[in-house]
PDB file of C-alpha atoms (C1' of nucleotides) in Angstrom:
ATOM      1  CA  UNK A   1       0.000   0.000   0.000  1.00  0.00           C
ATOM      2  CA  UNK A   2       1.458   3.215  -0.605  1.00  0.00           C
ATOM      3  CA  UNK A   3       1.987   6.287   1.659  1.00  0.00           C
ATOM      4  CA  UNK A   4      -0.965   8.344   0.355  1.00  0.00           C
ATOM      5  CA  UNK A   5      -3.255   4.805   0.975  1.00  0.00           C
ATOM      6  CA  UNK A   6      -1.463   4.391   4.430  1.00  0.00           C
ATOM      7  CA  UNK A   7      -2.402   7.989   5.390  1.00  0.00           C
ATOM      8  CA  UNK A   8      -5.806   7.481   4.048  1.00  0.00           C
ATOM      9  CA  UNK A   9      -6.443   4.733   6.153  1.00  0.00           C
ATOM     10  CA  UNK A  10      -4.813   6.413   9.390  1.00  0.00           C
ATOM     11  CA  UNK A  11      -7.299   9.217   9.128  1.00  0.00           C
ATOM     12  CA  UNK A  12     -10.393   7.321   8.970  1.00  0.00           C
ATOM     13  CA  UNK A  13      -9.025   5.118  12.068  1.00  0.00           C
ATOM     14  CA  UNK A  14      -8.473   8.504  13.994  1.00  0.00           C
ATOM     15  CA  UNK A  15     -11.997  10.054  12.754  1.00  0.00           C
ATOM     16  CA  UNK A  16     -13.897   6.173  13.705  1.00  0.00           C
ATOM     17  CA  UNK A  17     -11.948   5.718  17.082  1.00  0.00           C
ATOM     18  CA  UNK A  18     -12.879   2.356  17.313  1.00  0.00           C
ATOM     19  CA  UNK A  19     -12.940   0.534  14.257  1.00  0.00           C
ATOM     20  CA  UNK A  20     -13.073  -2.712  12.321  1.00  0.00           C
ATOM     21  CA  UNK A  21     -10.369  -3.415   9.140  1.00  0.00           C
ATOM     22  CA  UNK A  22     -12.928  -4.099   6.736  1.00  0.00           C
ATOM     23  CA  UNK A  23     -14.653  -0.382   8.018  1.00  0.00           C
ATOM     24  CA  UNK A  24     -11.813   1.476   7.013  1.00  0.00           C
ATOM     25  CA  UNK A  25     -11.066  -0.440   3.783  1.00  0.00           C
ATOM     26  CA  UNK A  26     -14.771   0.335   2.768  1.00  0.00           C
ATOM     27  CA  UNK A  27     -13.954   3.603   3.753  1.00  0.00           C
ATOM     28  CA  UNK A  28     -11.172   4.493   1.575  1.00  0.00           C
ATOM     29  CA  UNK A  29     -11.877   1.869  -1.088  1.00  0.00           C
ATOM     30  CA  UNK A  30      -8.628   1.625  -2.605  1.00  0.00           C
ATOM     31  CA  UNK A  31      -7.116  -0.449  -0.637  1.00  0.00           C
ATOM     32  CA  UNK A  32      -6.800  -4.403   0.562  1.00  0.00           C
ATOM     33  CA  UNK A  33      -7.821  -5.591   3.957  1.00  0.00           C
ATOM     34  CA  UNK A  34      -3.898  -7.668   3.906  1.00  0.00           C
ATOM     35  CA  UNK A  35      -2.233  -4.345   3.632  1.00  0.00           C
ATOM     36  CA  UNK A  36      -4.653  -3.224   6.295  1.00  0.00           C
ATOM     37  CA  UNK A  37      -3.652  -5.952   8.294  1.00  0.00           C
ATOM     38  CA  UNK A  38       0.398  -5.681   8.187  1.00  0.00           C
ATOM     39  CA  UNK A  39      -0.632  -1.232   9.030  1.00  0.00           C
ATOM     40  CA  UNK A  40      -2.604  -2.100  11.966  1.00  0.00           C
ATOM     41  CA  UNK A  41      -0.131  -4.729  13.635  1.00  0.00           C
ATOM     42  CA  UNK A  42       2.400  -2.099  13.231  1.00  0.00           C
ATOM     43  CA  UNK A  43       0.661   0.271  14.309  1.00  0.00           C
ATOM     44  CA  UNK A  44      -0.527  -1.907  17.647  1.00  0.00           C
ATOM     45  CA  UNK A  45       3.300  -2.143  17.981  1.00  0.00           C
ATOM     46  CA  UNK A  46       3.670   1.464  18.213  1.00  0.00           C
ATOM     47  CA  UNK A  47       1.251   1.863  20.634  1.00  0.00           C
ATOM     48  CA  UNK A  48      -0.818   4.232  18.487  1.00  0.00           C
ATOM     49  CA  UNK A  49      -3.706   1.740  18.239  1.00  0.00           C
ATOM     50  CA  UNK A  50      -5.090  -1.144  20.954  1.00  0.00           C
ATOM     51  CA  UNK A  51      -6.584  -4.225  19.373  1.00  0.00           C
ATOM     52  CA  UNK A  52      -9.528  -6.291  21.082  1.00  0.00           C
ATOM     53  CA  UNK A  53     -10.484  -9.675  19.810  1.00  0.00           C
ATOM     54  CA  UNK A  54     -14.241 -10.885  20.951  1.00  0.00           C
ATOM     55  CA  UNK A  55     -14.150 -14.235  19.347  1.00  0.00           C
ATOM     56  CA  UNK A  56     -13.915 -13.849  15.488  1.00  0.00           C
ATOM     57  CA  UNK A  57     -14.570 -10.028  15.528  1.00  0.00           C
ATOM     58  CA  UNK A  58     -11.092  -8.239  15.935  1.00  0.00           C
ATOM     59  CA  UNK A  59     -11.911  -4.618  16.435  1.00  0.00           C
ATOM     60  CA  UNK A  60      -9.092  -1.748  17.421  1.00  0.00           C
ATOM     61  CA  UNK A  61      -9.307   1.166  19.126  1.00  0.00           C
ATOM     62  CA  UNK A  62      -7.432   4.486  18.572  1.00  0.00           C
ATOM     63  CA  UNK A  63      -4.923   5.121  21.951  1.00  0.00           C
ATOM     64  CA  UNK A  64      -2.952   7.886  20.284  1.00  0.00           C
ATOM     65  CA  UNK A  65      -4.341  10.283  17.739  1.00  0.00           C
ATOM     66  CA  UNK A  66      -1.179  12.675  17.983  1.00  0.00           C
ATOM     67  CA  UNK A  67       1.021   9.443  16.478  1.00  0.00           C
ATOM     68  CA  UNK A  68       2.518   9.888  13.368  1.00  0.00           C
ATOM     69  CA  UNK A  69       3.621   6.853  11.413  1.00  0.00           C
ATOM     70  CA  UNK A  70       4.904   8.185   8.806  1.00  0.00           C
ATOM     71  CA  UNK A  71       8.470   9.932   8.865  1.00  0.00           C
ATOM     72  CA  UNK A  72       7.914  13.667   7.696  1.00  0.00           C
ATOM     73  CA  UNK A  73       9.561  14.039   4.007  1.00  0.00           C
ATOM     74  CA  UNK A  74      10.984  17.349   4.008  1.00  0.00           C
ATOM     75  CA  UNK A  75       8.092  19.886   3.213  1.00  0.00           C
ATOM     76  CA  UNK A  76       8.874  21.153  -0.315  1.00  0.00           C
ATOM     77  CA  UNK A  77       5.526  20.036  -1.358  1.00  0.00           C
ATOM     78  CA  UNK A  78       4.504  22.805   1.531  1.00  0.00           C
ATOM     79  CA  UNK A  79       1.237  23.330  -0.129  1.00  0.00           C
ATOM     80  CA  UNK A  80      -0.893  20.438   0.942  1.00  0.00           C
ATOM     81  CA  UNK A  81      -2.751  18.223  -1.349  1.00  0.00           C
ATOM     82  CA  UNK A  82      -5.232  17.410   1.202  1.00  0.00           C
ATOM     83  CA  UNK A  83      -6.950  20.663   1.376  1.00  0.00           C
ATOM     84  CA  UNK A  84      -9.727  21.238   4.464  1.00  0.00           C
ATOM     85  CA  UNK A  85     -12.124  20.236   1.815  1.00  0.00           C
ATOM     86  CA  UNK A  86     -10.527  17.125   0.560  1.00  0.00           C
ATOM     87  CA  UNK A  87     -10.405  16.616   3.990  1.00  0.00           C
ATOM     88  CA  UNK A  88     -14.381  17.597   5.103  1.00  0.00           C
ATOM     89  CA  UNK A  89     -15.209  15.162   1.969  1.00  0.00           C
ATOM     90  CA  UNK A  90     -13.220  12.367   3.418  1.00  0.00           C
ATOM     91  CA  UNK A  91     -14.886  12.629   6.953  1.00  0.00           C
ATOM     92  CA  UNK A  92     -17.925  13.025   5.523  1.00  0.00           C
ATOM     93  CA  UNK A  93     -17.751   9.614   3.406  1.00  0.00           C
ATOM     94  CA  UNK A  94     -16.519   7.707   7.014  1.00  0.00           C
ATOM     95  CA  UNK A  95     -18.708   9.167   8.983  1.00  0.00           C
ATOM     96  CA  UNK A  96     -21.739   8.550   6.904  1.00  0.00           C
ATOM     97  CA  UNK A  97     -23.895  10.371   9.647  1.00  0.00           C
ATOM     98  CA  UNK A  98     -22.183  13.808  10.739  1.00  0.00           C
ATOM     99  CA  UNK A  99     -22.799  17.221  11.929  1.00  0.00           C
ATOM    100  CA  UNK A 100     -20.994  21.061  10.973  1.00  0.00           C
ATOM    101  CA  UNK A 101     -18.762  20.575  14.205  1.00  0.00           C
ATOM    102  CA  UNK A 102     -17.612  17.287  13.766  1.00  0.00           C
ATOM    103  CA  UNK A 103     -16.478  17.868  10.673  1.00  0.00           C
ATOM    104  CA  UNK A 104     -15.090  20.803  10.990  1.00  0.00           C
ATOM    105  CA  UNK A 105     -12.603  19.452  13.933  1.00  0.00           C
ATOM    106  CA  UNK A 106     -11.812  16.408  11.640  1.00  0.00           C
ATOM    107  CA  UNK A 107     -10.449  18.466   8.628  1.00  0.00           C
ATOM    108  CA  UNK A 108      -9.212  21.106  11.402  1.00  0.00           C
ATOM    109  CA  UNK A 109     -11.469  23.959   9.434  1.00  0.00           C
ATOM    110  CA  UNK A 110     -13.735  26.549  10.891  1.00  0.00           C
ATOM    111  CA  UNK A 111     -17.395  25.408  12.069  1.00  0.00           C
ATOM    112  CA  UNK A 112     -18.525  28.230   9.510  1.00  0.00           C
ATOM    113  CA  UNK A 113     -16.195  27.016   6.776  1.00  0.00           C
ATOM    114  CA  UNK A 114     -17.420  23.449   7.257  1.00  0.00           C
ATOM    115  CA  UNK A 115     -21.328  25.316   7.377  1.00  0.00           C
ATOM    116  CA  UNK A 116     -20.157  26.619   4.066  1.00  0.00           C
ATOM    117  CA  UNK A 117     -19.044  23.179   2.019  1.00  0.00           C
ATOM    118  CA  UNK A 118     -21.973  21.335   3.783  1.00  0.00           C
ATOM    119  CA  UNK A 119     -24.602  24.202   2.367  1.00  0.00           C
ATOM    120  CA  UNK A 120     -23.505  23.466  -0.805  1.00  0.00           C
ATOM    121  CA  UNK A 121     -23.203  19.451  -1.298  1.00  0.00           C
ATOM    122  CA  UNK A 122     -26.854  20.119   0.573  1.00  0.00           C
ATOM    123  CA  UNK A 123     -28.020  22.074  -2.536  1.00  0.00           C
ATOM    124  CA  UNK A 124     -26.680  19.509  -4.869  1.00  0.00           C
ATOM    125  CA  UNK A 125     -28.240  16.551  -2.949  1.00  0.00           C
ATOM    126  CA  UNK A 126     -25.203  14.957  -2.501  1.00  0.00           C
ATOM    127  CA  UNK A 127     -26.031  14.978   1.600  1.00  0.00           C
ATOM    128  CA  UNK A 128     -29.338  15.710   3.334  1.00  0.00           C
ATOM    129  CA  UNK A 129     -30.591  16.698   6.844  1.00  0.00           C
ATOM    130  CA  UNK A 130     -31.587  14.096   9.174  1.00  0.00           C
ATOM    131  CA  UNK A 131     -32.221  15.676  11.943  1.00  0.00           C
ATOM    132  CA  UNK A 132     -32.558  20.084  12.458  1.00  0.00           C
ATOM    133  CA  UNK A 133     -31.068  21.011  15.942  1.00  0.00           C
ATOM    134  CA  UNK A 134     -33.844  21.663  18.196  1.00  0.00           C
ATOM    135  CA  UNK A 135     -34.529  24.920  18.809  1.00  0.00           C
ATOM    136  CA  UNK A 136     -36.647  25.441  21.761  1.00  0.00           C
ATOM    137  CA  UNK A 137     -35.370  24.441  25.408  1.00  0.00           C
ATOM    138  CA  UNK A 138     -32.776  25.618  27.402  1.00  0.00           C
ATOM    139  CA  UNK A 139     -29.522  26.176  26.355  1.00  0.00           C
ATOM    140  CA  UNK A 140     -28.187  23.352  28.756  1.00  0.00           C
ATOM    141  CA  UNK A 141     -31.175  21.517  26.913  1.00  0.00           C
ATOM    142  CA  UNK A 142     -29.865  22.012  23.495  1.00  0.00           C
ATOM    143  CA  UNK A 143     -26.432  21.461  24.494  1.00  0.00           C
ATOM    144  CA  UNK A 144     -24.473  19.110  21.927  1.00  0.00           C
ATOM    145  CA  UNK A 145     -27.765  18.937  19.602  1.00  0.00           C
ATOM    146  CA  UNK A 146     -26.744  19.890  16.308  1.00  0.00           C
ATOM    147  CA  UNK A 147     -28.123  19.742  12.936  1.00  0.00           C
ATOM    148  CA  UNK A 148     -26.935  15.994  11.402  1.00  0.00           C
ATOM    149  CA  UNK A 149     -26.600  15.400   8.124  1.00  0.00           C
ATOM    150  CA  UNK A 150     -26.077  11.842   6.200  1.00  0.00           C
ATOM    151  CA  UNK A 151     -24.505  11.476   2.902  1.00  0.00           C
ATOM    152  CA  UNK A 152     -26.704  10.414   0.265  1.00  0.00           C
ATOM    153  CA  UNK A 153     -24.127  10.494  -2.793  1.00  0.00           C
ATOM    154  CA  UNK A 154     -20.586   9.069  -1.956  1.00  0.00           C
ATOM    155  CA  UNK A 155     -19.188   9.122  -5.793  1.00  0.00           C
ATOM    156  CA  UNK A 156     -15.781   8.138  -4.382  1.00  0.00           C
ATOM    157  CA  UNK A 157     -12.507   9.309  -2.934  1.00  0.00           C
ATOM    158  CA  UNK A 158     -11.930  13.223  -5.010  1.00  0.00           C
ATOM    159  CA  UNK A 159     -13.916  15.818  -3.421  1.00  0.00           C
ATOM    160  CA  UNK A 160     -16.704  17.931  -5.363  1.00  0.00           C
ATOM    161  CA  UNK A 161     -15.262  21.301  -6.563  1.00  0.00           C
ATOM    162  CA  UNK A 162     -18.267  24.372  -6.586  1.00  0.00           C
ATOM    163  CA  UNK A 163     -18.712  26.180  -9.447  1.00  0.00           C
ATOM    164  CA  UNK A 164     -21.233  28.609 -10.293  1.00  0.00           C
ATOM    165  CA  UNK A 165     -24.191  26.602 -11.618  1.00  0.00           C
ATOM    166  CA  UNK A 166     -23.368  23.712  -9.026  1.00  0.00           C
ATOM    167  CA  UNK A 167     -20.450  21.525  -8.602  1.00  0.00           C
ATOM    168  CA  UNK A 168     -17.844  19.376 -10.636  1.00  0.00           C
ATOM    169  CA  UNK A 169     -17.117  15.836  -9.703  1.00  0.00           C
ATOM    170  CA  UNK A 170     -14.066  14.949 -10.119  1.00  0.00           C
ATOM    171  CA  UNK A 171     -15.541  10.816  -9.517  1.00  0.00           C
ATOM    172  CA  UNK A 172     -18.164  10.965 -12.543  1.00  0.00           C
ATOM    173  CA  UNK A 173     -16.731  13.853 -14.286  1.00  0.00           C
ATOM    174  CA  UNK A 174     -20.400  15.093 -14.381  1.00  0.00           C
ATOM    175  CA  UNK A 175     -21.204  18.944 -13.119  1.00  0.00           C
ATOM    176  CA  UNK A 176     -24.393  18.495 -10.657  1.00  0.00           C
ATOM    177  CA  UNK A 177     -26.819  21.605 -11.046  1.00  0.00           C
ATOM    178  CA  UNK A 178     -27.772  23.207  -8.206  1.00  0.00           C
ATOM    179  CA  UNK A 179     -31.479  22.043  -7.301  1.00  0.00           C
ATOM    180  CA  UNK A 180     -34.022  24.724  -6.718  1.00  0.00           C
ATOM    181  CA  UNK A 181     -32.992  26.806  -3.341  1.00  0.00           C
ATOM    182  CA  UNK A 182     -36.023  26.476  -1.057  1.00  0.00           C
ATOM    183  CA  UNK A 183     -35.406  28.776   2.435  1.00  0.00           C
ATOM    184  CA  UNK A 184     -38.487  27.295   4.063  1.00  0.00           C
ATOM    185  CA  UNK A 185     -37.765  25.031   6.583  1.00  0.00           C
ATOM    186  CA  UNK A 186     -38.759  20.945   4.834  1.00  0.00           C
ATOM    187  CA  UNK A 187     -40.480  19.585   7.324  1.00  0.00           C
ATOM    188  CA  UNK A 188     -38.999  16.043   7.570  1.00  0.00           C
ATOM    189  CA  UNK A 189     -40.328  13.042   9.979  1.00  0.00           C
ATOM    190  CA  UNK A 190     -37.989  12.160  12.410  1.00  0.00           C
ATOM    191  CA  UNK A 191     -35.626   9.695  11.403  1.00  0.00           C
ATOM    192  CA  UNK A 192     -33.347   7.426  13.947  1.00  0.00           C
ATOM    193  CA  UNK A 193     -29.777   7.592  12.952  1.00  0.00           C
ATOM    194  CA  UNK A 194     -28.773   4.694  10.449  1.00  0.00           C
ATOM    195  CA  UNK A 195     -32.488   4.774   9.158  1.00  0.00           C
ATOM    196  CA  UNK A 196     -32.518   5.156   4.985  1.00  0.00           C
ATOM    197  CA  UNK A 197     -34.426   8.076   4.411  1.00  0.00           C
ATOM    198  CA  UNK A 198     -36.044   8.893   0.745  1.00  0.00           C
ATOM    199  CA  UNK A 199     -35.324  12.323  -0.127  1.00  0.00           C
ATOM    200  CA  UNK A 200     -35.596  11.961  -3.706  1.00  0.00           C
ATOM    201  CA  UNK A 201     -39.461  13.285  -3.696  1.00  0.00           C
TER     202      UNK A 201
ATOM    203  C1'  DG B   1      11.588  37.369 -13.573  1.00  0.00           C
ATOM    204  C1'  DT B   2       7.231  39.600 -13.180  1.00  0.00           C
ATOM    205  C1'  DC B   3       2.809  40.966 -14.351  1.00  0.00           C
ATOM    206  C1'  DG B   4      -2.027  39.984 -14.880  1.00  0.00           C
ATOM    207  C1'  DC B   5      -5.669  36.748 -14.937  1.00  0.00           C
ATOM    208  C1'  DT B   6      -8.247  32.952 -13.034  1.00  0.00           C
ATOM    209  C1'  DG B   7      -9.805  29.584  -9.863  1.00  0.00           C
ATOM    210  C1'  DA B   8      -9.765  27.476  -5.245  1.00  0.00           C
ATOM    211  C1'  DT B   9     -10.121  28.052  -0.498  1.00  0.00           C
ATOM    212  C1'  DG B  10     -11.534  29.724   3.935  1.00  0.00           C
ATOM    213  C1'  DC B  11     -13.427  33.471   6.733  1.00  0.00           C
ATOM    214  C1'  DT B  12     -16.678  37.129   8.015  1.00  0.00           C
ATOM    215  C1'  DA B  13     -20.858  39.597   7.888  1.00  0.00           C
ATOM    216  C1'  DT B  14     -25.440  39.454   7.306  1.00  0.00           C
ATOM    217  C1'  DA B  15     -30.019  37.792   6.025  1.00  0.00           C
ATOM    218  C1'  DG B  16     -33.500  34.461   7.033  1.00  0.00           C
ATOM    219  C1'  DC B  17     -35.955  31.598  10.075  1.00  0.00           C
ATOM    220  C1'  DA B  18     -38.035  29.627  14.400  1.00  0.00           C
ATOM    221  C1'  DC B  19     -39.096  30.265  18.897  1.00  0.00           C
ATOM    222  C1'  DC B  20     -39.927  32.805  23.306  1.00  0.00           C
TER     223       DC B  20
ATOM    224  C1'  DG C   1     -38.926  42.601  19.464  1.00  0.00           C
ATOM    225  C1'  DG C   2     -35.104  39.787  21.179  1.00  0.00           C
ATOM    226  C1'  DT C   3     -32.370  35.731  20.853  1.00  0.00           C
ATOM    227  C1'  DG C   4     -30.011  31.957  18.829  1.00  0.00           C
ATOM    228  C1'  DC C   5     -28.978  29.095  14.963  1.00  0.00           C
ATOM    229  C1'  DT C   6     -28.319  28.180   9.982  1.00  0.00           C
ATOM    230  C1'  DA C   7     -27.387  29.444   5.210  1.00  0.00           C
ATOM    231  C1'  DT C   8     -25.140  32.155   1.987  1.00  0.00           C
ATOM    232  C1'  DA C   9     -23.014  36.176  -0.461  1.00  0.00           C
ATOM    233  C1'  DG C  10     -19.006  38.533  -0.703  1.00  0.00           C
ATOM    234  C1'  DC C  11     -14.337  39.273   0.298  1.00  0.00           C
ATOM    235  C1'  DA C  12      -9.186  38.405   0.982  1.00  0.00           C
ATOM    236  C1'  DT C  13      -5.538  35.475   0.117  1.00  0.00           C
ATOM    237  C1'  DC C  14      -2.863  32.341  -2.353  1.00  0.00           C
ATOM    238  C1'  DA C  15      -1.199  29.341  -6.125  1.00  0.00           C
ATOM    239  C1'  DG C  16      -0.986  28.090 -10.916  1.00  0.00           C
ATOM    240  C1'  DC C  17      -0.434  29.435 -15.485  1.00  0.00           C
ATOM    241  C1'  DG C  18       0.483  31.933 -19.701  1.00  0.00           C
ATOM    242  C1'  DA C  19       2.327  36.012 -22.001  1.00  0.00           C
ATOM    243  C1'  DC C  20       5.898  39.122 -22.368  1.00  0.00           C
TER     244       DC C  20
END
DNA sequence: GTCGCTGATGCTATAGCACC
DNA sequence: GGTGCTATAGCATCAGCGAC
């Protein structure tokens, strides 16, 4: 596996926390659960990771976040490739089910950048609301209650690029339109998190 | 080398909305 | 009307690229 595929894959451990192989090699796609294999036991080696084995189901658990394993090449491509997009896109595909914040600290953005990105692939259809954060109660009450999102289009690994009429996807090489922008509030039914929900009509 | 243009990115300000 | 949250337009910054 190479170094990009290896990073890949030690993002969406550190953004599931506790994970199974064959979760982060649907996550990322372009990889083998083998190579997955020989990066976890090194990385249980380095302490960065714990592994727990409940009878056939090995699962691992991230211990260290902050660990690096991968030596830093000297910086002269400064200029990351992994932009806070490309990185809010990748999140979003793990995650599945997310809100503004927790994407936002998972590409290390802004809350209103995040916002931003999200508003858009909203307006595409390429994620939808599942739940709207409440907004009567206390503030204690609405504490940690955020809007959540789920993604309805996951086209693949390259992240969709906004342009004017809507945005450019680098997966299908297709431009998505914007859909018609509708301020008022869609009523939807409540939905329980991992519930498909038909958004189509 | 540098100038100008263009596009991508991220942030801020503000409008819109729901609720009290 | 006031408050709090979300969505979005507009702006600043930066990098890439071509022309000279």
């Amino acid at each position: 596996m190479s170094r990009p595929q290896l990073k890949d894959a030690w993002q969406a451990m550190r953004i599931l926390k506790t994970f199974s192989l064959q979760q982060v090699r649907n996550a990322i796609e372009h990889t083998t659960l083998d190579s997955l294999k020989a990066f976890a036991k090194r990385l249980v080696a380095a302490k960065a990771i714990a592994e727990h084995v409940d009878y056939e189901h090995i699962t691992y658990t991230v211990i260290n976040a902050e660990y690096k394993p991968f030596k830093q090449v000297n910086n002269s491509d400064a200029k990351q490739k992994n932009s806070g997009r490309q990185r809010m896109w990748q999140s979003m595909r793990i995650l599945n089910e997310f809100d503004a914040g927790q994407v936002a600290s998972t590409a290390d953005i802004s809350v209103a950048s995040a916002r931003s990105y999200i508003s858009i692939l909203k307006k595409v259809g390429y994620i939808f609301v599942v739940k709207s954060a409440p907004r009567t109660g206390s503030v204690i009450e609405r504490a940690g209650e955020a809007t959540i999102y789920r993604m309805l289009k996951n086209t693949g690994p390259k992240r969709p690029i906004p342009k004017a009429t809507g945005v450019f996807d680098p997966n299908t090489n297709e431009l998505v339109e914007f859909n018609a922008v509708q301020r008022k509030t869609v009523k939807i039914a409540p939905v329980t998190l991992g519930e498909a929900h038909d958004f189509n009509n």
